[in-house]
mmCIF file of C-alpha atoms in Angstrom:
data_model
loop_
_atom_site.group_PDB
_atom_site.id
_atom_site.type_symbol
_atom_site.label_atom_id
_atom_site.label_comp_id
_atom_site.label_asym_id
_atom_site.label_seq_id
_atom_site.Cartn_x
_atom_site.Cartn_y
_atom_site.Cartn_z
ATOM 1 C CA UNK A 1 0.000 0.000 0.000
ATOM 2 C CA UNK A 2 1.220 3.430 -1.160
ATOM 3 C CA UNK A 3 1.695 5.972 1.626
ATOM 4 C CA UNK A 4 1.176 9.848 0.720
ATOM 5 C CA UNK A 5 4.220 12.696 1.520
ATOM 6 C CA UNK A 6 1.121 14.292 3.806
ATOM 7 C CA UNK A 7 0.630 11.212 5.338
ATOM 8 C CA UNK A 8 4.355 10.324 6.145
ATOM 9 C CA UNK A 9 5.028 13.470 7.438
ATOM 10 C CA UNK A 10 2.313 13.201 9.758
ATOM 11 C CA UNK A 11 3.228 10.295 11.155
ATOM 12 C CA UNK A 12 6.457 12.169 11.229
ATOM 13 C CA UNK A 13 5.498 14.938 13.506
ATOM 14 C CA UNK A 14 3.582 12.792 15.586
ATOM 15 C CA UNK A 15 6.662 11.043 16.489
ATOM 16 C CA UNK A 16 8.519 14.302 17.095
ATOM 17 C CA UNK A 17 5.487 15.195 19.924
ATOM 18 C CA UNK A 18 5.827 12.175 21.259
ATOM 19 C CA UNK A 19 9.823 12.924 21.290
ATOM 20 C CA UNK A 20 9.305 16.226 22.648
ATOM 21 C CA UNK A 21 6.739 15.194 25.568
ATOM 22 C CA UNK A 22 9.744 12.306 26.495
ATOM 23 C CA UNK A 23 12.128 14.677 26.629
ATOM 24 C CA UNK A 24 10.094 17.046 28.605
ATOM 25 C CA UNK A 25 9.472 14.848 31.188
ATOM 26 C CA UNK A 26 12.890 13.371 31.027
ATOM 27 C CA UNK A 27 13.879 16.446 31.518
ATOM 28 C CA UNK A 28 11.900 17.177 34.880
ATOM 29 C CA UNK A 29 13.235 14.222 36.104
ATOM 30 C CA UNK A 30 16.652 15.517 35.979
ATOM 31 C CA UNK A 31 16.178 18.878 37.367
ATOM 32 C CA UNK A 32 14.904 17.149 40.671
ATOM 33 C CA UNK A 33 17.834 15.212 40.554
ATOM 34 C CA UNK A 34 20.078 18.283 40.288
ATOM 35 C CA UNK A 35 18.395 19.492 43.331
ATOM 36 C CA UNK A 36 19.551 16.232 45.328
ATOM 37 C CA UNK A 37 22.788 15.894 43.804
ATOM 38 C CA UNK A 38 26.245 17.889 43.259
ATOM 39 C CA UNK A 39 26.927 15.852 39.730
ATOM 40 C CA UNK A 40 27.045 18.428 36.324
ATOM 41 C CA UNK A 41 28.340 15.630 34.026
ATOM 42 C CA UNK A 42 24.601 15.273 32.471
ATOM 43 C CA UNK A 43 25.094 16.835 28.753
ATOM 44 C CA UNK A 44 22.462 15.233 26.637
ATOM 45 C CA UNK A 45 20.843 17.462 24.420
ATOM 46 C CA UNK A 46 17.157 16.028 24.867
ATOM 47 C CA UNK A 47 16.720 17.936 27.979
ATOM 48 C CA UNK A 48 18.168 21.297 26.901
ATOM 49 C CA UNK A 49 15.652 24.178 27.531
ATOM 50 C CA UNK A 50 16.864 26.724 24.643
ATOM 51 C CA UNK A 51 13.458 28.944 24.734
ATOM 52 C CA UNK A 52 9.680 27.808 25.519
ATOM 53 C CA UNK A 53 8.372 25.299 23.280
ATOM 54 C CA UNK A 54 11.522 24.407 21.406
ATOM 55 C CA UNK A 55 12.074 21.032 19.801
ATOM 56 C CA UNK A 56 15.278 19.601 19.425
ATOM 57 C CA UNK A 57 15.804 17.412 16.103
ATOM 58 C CA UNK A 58 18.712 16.082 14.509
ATOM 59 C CA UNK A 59 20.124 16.734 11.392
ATOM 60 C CA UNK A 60 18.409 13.938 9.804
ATOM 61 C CA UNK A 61 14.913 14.854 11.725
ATOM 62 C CA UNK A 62 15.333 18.503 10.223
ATOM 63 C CA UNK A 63 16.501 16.954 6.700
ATOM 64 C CA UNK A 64 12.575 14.975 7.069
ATOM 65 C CA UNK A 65 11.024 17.982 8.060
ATOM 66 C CA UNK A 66 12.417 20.075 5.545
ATOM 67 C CA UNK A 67 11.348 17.358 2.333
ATOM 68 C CA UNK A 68 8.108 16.846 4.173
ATOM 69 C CA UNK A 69 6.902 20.557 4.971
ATOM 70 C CA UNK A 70 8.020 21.145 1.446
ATOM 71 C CA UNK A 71 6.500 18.837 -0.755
ATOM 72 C CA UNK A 72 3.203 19.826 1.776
ATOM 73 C CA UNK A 73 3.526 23.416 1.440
ATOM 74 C CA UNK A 74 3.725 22.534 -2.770
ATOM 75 C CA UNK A 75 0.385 20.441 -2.396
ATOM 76 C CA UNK A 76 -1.191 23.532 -0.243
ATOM 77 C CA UNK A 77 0.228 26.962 -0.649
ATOM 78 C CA UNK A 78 -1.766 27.815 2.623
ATOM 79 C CA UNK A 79 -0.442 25.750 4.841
ATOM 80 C CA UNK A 80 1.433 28.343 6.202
ATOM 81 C CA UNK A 81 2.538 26.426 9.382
ATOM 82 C CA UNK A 82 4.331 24.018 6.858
ATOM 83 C CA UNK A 83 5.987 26.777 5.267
ATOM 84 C CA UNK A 84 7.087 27.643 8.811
ATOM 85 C CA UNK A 85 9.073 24.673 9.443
ATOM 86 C CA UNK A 86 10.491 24.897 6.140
ATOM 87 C CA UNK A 87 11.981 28.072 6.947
ATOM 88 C CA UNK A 88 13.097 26.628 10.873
ATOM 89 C CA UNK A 89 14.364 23.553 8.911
ATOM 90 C CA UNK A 90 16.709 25.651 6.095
ATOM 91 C CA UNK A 91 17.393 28.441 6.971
ATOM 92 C CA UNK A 92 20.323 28.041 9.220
ATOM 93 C CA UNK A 93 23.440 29.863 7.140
ATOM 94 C CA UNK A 94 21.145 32.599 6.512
ATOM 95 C CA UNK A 95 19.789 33.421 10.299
ATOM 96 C CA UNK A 96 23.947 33.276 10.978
ATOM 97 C CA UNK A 97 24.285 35.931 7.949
ATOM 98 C CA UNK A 98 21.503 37.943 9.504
ATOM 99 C CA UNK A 99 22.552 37.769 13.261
ATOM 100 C CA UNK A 100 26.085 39.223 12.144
ATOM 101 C CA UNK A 101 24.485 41.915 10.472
ATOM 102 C CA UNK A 102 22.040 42.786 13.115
ATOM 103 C CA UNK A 103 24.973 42.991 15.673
ATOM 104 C CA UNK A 104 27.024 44.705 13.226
ATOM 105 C CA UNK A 105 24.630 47.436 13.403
ATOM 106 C CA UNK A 106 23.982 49.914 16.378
ATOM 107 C CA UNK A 107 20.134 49.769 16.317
ATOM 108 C CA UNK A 108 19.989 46.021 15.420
ATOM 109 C CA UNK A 109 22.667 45.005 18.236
ATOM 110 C CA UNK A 110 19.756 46.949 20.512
ATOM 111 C CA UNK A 111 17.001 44.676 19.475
ATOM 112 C CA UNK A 112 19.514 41.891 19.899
ATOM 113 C CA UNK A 113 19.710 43.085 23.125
ATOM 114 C CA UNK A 114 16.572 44.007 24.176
ATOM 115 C CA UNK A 115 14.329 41.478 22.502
ATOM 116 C CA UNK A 116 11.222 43.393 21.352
ATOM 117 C CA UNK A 117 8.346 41.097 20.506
ATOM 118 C CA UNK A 118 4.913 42.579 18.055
ATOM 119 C CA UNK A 119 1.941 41.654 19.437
ATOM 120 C CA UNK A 120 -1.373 43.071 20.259
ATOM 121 C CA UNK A 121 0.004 42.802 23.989
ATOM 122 C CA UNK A 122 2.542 45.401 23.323
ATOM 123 C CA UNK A 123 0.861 47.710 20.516
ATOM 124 C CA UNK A 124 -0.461 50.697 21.951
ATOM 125 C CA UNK A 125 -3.635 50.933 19.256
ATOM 126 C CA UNK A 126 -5.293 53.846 20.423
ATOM 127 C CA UNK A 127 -1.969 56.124 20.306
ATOM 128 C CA UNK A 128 -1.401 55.049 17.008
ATOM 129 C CA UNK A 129 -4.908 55.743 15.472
ATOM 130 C CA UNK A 130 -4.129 59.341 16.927
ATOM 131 C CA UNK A 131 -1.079 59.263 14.839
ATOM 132 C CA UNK A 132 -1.168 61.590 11.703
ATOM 133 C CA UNK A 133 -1.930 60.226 7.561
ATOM 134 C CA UNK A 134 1.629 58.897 6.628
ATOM 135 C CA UNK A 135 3.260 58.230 9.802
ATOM 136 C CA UNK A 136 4.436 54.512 9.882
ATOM 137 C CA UNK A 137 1.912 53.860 13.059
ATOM 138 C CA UNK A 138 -0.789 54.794 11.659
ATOM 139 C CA UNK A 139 0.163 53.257 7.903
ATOM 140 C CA UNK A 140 0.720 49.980 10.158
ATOM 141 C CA UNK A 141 -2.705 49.945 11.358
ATOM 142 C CA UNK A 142 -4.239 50.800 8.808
ATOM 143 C CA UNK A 143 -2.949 47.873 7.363
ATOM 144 C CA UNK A 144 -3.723 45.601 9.510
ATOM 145 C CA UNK A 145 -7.327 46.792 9.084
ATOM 146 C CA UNK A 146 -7.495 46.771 5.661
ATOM 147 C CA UNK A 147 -6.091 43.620 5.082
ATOM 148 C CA UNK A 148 -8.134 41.687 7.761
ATOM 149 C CA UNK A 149 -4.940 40.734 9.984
ATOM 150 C CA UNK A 150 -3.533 40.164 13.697
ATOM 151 C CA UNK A 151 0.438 39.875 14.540
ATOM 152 C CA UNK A 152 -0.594 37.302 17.374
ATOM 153 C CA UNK A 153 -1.154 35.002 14.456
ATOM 154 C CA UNK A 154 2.011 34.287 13.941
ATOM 155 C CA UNK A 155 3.654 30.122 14.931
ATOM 156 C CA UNK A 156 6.434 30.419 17.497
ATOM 157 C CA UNK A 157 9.835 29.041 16.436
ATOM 158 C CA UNK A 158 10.499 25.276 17.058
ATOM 159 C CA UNK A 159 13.007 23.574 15.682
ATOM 160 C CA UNK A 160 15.897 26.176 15.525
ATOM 161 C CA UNK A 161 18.451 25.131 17.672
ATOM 162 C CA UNK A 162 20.195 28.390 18.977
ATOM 163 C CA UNK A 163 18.248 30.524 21.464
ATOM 164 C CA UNK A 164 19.599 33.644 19.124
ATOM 165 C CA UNK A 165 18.943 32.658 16.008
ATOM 166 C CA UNK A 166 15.085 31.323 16.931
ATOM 167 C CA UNK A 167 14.739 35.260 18.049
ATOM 168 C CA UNK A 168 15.846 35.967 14.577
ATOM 169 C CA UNK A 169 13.621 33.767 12.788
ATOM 170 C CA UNK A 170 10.486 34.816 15.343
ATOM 171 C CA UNK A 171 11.421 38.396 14.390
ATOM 172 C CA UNK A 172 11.512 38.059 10.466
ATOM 173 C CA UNK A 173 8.201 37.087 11.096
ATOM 174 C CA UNK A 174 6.799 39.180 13.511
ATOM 175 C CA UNK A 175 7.980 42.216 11.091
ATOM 176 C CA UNK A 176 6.586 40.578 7.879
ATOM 177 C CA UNK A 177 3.606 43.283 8.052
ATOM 178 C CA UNK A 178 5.892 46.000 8.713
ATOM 179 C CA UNK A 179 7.148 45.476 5.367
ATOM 180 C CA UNK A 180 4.206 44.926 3.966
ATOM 181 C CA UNK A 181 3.258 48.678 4.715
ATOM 182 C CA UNK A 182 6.805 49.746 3.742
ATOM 183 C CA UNK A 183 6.759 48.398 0.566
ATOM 184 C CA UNK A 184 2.687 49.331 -0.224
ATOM 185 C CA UNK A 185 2.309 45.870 -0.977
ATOM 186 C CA UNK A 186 -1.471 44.551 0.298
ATOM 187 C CA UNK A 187 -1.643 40.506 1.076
ATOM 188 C CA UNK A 188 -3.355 39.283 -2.184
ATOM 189 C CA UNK A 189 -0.838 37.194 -4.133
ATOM 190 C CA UNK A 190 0.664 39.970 -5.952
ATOM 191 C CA UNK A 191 1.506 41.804 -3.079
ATOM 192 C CA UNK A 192 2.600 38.425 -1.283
ATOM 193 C CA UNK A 193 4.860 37.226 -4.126
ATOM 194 C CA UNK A 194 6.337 41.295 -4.254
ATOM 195 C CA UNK A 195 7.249 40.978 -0.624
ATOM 196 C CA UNK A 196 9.108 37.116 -0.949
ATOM 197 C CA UNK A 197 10.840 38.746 -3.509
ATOM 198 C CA UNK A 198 12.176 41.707 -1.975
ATOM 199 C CA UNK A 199 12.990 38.978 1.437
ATOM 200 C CA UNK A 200 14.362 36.790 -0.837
ATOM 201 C CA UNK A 201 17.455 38.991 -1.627
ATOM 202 C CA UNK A 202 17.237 40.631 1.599
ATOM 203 C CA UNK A 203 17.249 37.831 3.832
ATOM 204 C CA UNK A 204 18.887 34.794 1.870
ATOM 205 C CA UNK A 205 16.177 32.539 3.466
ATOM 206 C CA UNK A 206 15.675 29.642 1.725
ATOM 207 C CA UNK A 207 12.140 29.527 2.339
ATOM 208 C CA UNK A 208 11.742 33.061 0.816
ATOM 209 C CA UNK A 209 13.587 32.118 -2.295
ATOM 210 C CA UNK A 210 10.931 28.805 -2.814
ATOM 211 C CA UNK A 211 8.147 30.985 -1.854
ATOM 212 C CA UNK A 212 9.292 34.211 -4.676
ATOM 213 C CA UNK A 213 9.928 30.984 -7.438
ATOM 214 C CA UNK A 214 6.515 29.351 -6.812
ATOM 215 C CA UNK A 215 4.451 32.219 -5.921
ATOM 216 C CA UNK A 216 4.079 33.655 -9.497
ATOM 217 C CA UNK A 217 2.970 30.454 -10.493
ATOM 218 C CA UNK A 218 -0.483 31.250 -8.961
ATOM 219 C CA UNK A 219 -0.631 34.614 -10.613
ATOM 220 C CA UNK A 220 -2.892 35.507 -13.549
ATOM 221 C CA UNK A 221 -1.310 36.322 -16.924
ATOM 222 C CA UNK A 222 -2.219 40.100 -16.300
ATOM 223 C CA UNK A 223 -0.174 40.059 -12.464
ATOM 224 C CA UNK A 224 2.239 38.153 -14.311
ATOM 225 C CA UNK A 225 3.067 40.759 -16.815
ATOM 226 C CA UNK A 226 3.075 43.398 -13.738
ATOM 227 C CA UNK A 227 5.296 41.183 -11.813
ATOM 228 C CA UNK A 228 8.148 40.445 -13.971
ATOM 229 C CA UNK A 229 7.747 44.341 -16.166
ATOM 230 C CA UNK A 230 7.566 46.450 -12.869
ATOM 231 C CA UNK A 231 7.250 45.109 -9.255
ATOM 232 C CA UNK A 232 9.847 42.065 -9.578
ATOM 233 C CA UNK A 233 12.681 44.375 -10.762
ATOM 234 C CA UNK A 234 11.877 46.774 -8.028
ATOM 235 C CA UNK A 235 11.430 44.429 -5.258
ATOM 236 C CA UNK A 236 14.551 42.327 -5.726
ATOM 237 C CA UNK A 237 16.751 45.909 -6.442
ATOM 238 C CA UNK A 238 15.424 47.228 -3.476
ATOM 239 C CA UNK A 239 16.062 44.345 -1.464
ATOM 240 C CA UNK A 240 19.821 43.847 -2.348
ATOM 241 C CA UNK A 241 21.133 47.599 -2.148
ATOM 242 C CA UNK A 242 18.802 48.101 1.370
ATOM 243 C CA UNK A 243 19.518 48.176 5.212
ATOM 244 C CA UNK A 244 18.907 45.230 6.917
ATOM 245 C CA UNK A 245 15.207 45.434 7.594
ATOM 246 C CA UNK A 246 15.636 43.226 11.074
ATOM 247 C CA UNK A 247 18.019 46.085 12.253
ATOM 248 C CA UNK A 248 15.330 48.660 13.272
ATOM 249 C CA UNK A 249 13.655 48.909 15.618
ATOM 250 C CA UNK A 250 10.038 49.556 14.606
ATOM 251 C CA UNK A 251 8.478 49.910 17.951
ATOM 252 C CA UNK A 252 10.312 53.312 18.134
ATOM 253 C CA UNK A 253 9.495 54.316 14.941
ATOM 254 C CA UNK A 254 5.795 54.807 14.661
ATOM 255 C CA UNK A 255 6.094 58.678 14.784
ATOM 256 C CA UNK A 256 8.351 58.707 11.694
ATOM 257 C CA UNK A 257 6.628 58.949 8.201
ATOM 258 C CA UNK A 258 6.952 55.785 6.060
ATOM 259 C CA UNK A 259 8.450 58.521 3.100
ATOM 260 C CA UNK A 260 11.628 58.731 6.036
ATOM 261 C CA UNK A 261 11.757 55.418 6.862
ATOM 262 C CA UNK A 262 12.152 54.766 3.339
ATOM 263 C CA UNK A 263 14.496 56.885 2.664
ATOM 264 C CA UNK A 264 16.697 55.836 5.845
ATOM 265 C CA UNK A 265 16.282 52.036 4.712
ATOM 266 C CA UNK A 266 17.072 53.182 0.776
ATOM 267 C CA UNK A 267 13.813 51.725 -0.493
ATOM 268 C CA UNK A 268 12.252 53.527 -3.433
ATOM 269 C CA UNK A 269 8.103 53.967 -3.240
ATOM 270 C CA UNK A 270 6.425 51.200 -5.277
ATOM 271 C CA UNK A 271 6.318 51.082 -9.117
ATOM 272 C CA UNK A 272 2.916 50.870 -9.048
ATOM 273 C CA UNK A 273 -0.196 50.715 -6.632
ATOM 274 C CA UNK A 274 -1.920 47.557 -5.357
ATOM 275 C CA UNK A 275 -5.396 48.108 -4.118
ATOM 276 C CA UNK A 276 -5.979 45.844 -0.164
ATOM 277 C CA UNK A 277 -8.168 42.808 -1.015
ATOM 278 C CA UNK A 278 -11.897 42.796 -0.198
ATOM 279 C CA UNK A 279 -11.438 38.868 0.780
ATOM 280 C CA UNK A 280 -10.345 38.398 4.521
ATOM 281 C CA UNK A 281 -7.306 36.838 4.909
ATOM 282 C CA UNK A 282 -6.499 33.309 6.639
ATOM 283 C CA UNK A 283 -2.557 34.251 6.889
ATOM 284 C CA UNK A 284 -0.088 34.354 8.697
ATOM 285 C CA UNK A 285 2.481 31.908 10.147
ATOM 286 C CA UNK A 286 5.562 33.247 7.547
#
């Protein structure tokens, strides 16, 4: 009997839960151990707590992971969580490319530092609806209004084994909507495949780079034309030649205009203008 991708990668991650609970409880184990004993020899790497909810894998767990989230996330475009271990599973060299950027820059060794996290919890909505036309605040709420979204939807980082470089990855997401409004790119396809493009040469993530290569494929002979005449050009120009969009930090930015922030970032306005889409959105685990 012939046994679907889907269906061996679910039986895949089931495994890894079951792992992960072991380990878990493994783990409790030893830390009431520690508290009756002097020994530090215990090293094994099923009981190390990196951050909350982190699953360790080895390199051929992350290698099955990364061919099964794939070949899901070809079969469904929307399963965004599967894109999301596809990006935990490959993107390693590029989160170490991105941390040494981020710390070789003043503002992005601060949110090294510091840690900021977007999410409802710590968005101050009613100061930025007070916030002027323009301003990046306001621009940023507006978005999320128009487009039907929430940045509490998006997964927490599992399976990246570095407590610095999960940060990394949870920020990249967590500022995906940021650059939604920075660009003027809405979150129908052609605005979605726009954005990959422009993370794809920002970021090096692997994920990013499937997601810019596949995305058109989805796209209408009309968005096609736009894409490849107009806003592929632009996005992938401006996402070489510009600062390293995880090095600001955006919480302390909502008074600036988004014409500024451009400017400071060196990202031209849009070619064109994409109009929000009247659907609501089931997004967003990037």
């Amino acid at each position: 009997m012939r046994v679907s991708g889907q269906t061996m990668w679910q039986q895949h991650l089931a495994k890894l839960r079951l792992y992960q609970r072991q380990c878990a409880l493994t783990s409790k184990a030893v830390r009431v151990h520690q508290l009756h004993s002097t020994s530090t020899g215990f090293t094994d790497r099923c009981y190390d707590d990196l951050y909350p909810g982190h699953i360790h894998t080895t390199p051929i767990q992350k290698a099955l992971l990364a061919v099964g989230s794939g070949v899901a996330a070809l079969q469904n475009p929307y399963r965004h969580d599967m894109v999301a271990v596809l990006g935990e599973t490959t993107g390693h060299l590029a989160l170490l490319n991105l941390r040494d950027r981020m710390r070789n820059d003043p503002e992005g060794y601060t949110v090294l530092t510091e840690r900021p996290r977007i999410r409802l919890s710590t968005l101050d909505l009613s100061k930025m609806a007070s916030l002027p036309d323009g301003s990046f605040g306001r621009e940023y709420l507006r978005f999320l209004e128009d487009n039907h979204v929430t940045p509490d939807s998006r997964a927490d980082v599992k399976f990246v084994d570095n407590e610095e470089l999960a940060y990394i990855m949870q920020r990249y997401r967590e500022v995906h909507d940021l650059l939604h409004t920075l660009l003027g790119m809405p979150t129908n396809m052609l605005g979605e495949v726009a954005v990959k493009w422009f993370e794809a040469a920002q970021t090096g993530l692997p994920m990013c780079a499937l997601g810019a290569v596949l995305g058109p494929l989805r796209l209408n002979a009309r968005r096609l034309q736009s894409l490849f005449t107009s806003l592929g050009p632009w996005a992938l120009q401006n996402g070489r030649r510009s600062r390293c969009i995880l090095s600001i930090f955006y919480e302390r930015r909502w008074e600036q205009s988004v014409e500024d922030l451009r400017q400071e970032l060196n990202i031209e306005p849009p070619p064109i203008t994409l109009s929000a889409t009247n659907k609501k959105s089931t997004k967003k685990y990037e």
